[in-house]
Amino acid sequence: MADKVKILVVNGPNLNMLGSREPETYGVLTLDAIREKCLAISTKLGFTMEWMQSNSEAILIDTIQAACNKFDWIIVNGAGLTHTSVALRDALALFTGGVIEVHLSNIHARENFRHTSLITAIANGAIIGFGASSYTIAINAIAEMQEES
Ligand code: DQA
């Protein structure tokens, strides 16, 4: 039997505050509730999923470096670092597997400073603006791509 697909979900600064953080923009689900949804879908699809969140850019970068050759995909919500961090982008660029960028909100419909993502150009693709479903759509996309390959 083929090895299980291994997905790492990386969440950046302030996403630990979901649920109470600007619910009109980010929805009412906590990050833990989103993790549960993703875990349920991953398990159903036969994938293994690990999940992390950090407010520290260094921890995010260390985690991505350590994921090389261990995970097949990273699903990343870089949060505010999406728009500012060359270092986070560079870490994702050296990752050995695929990268899917996700955002809860539609960053292109918000303030100008959110319109630029330093990550999109090095990602396989981006899923933006579907709330918590951005994450589950990303997992389902991996499943569909697996079927096609
Ligand atoms: C976000 C969008 C970013 O602009 C913001 O800084 C976040 C969350 C999103 O998921 O919509 O923290 O990445």
Coordinates of C-alpha atoms and ligand atoms in Angstrom, one line a residue:
M1 CA 0.0 0.0 0.0
A2 CA 1.2 3.5 -0.8
D3 CA 2.5 5.7 2.1
K4 CA -0.1 7.9 3.7
V5 CA 0.0 11.5 2.5
K6 CA 1.4 13.7 5.2
I7 CA 0.1 17.2 5.6
L8 CA 1.5 19.9 8.0
V9 CA -0.8 22.9 8.6
V10 CA 1.2 26.0 9.7
N11 CA -0.6 28.9 11.3
G12 CA 1.0 32.3 11.9
P13 CA 0.6 35.1 14.4
N14 CA -2.7 35.9 16.1
L15 CA -4.6 33.0 14.7
N16 CA -4.6 31.5 18.2
M17 CA -7.1 34.2 19.0
L18 CA -9.7 33.1 16.4
G19 CA -13.2 32.8 17.9
S20 CA -12.8 36.1 19.7
R21 CA -10.6 38.0 17.1
E22 CA -12.6 40.2 14.8
P23 CA -15.3 37.6 14.3
E24 CA -17.0 39.7 11.5
T25 CA -13.8 39.2 9.5
Y26 CA -12.5 35.8 10.6
G27 CA -15.7 34.0 11.7
V28 CA -16.6 32.5 15.1
L29 CA -14.7 29.2 15.0
T30 CA -11.7 28.8 17.2
L31 CA -8.4 27.6 15.7
D32 CA -8.9 24.4 17.6
A33 CA -12.4 23.9 16.0
I34 CA -10.8 24.4 12.6
R35 CA -8.1 21.9 13.4
E36 CA -10.8 19.4 14.4
K37 CA -12.6 19.8 11.1
C38 CA -9.3 19.4 9.2
L39 CA -8.3 16.3 11.2
A40 CA -11.7 14.7 10.5
I41 CA -11.4 15.2 6.8
S42 CA -7.7 14.2 6.7
T43 CA -8.5 11.0 8.6
K44 CA -11.5 10.2 6.3
L45 CA -9.2 10.7 3.3
G46 CA -6.5 8.5 4.8
F47 CA -4.0 11.3 5.3
T48 CA -2.0 12.1 8.4
M49 CA -2.2 15.7 9.5
E50 CA -0.1 17.7 11.9
W51 CA -1.0 21.2 13.0
M52 CA 0.9 24.0 14.6
Q53 CA 0.5 27.7 15.4
S54 CA 3.0 30.2 16.5
N55 CA 3.2 33.9 17.1
S56 CA 7.0 33.7 16.5
E57 CA 8.4 34.0 13.0
A58 CA 11.5 32.0 14.1
I59 CA 9.4 29.1 15.3
L60 CA 7.4 29.0 12.1
I61 CA 10.6 29.0 10.0
D62 CA 12.3 26.3 12.2
T63 CA 9.1 24.1 11.9
I64 CA 9.0 24.5 8.1
Q65 CA 12.7 23.6 7.8
A66 CA 12.2 20.5 10.0
A67 CA 9.3 19.5 7.8
C68 CA 11.5 19.0 4.7
N69 CA 11.4 15.3 3.5
K70 CA 9.0 14.5 6.3
F71 CA 5.8 16.0 4.9
D72 CA 4.3 15.9 1.4
W73 CA 2.4 19.2 1.8
I74 CA 2.3 22.3 3.9
I75 CA -0.9 24.2 4.1
V76 CA 0.1 27.7 5.4
N77 CA -1.8 30.6 6.8
G78 CA 1.0 33.1 7.3
A79 CA -1.4 35.6 8.8
G80 CA 0.2 39.1 9.0
L81 CA 3.6 37.6 8.0
T82 CA 2.2 36.8 4.6
H83 CA 2.5 40.5 3.7
T84 CA 5.9 41.2 5.2
S85 CA 8.1 38.2 5.8
V86 CA 10.7 37.4 3.1
A87 CA 12.1 34.9 5.6
L88 CA 8.9 32.9 5.9
R89 CA 8.6 32.9 2.1
D90 CA 12.2 31.7 1.8
A91 CA 11.5 28.9 4.2
L92 CA 8.5 27.8 2.3
A93 CA 10.5 28.0 -1.0
L94 CA 13.0 25.5 0.3
F95 CA 10.3 23.1 1.5
T96 CA 10.6 19.8 -0.4
G97 CA 6.9 19.2 -0.9
G98 CA 3.9 21.2 -2.1
V99 CA 2.7 24.4 -0.6
I100 CA -0.9 25.7 -0.4
E101 CA -1.5 29.2 0.9
V102 CA -4.8 29.7 2.7
H103 CA -6.5 32.7 4.2
L104 CA -9.8 32.9 6.0
S105 CA -10.6 36.4 4.7
N106 CA -10.4 37.7 1.1
I107 CA -7.2 39.6 1.5
H108 CA -7.7 41.3 -1.9
A109 CA -11.0 42.9 -0.7
R110 CA -9.4 44.4 2.4
E111 CA -6.8 47.1 3.1
N112 CA -4.1 47.7 0.4
F113 CA -1.3 46.4 2.6
R114 CA -3.0 43.0 2.6
H115 CA -3.2 42.8 -1.2
T116 CA 0.4 41.7 -1.5
S117 CA 1.3 38.1 -0.5
L118 CA 5.0 37.2 -0.5
I119 CA 4.0 33.6 -0.4
T120 CA 1.7 33.1 -3.4
A121 CA 4.4 33.2 -6.0
I122 CA 6.2 30.2 -4.4
A123 CA 3.1 28.3 -3.5
N124 CA 1.4 25.7 -5.7
G125 CA -1.8 27.6 -5.2
A126 CA -3.8 29.8 -2.9
I127 CA -7.3 29.4 -1.4
I128 CA -8.5 32.7 -0.1
G129 CA -11.7 34.1 1.5
F130 CA -13.7 31.0 2.4
G131 CA -13.4 31.2 6.1
A132 CA -12.5 27.9 7.8
S133 CA -13.5 26.2 4.6
S134 CA -10.3 27.6 3.0
Y135 CA -8.4 25.0 5.0
T136 CA -10.8 22.1 4.2
I137 CA -10.9 23.0 0.5
A138 CA -7.1 22.8 0.5
I139 CA -7.1 19.3 2.0
N140 CA -9.8 18.2 -0.5
A141 CA -7.7 19.7 -3.3
I142 CA -4.7 17.5 -2.2
A143 CA -7.0 14.5 -2.4
E144 CA -8.2 15.4 -5.9
M145 CA -4.6 16.0 -7.1
Q146 CA -3.6 12.6 -5.7
E147 CA -6.3 10.9 -7.7
E148 CA -5.2 12.6 -10.8
S149 CA -1.5 11.7 -10.4
Ligands
DQA1 C1 -5.3 36.3 7.4 C2 -5.3 37.6 6.7 C3 -4.1 38.4 7.1 O1 -4.1 39.7 6.4 C4 -4.2 38.7 8.6 O2 -3.1 39.4 9.0 C5 -4.4 37.5 9.4 C6 -5.4 36.5 8.9 C7 -6.6 35.4 7.1 O3 -6.6 34.2 7.3 O4 -7.6 36.0 6.6 O5 -3.9 37.4 10.5 O6 -4.2 35.5 7.1

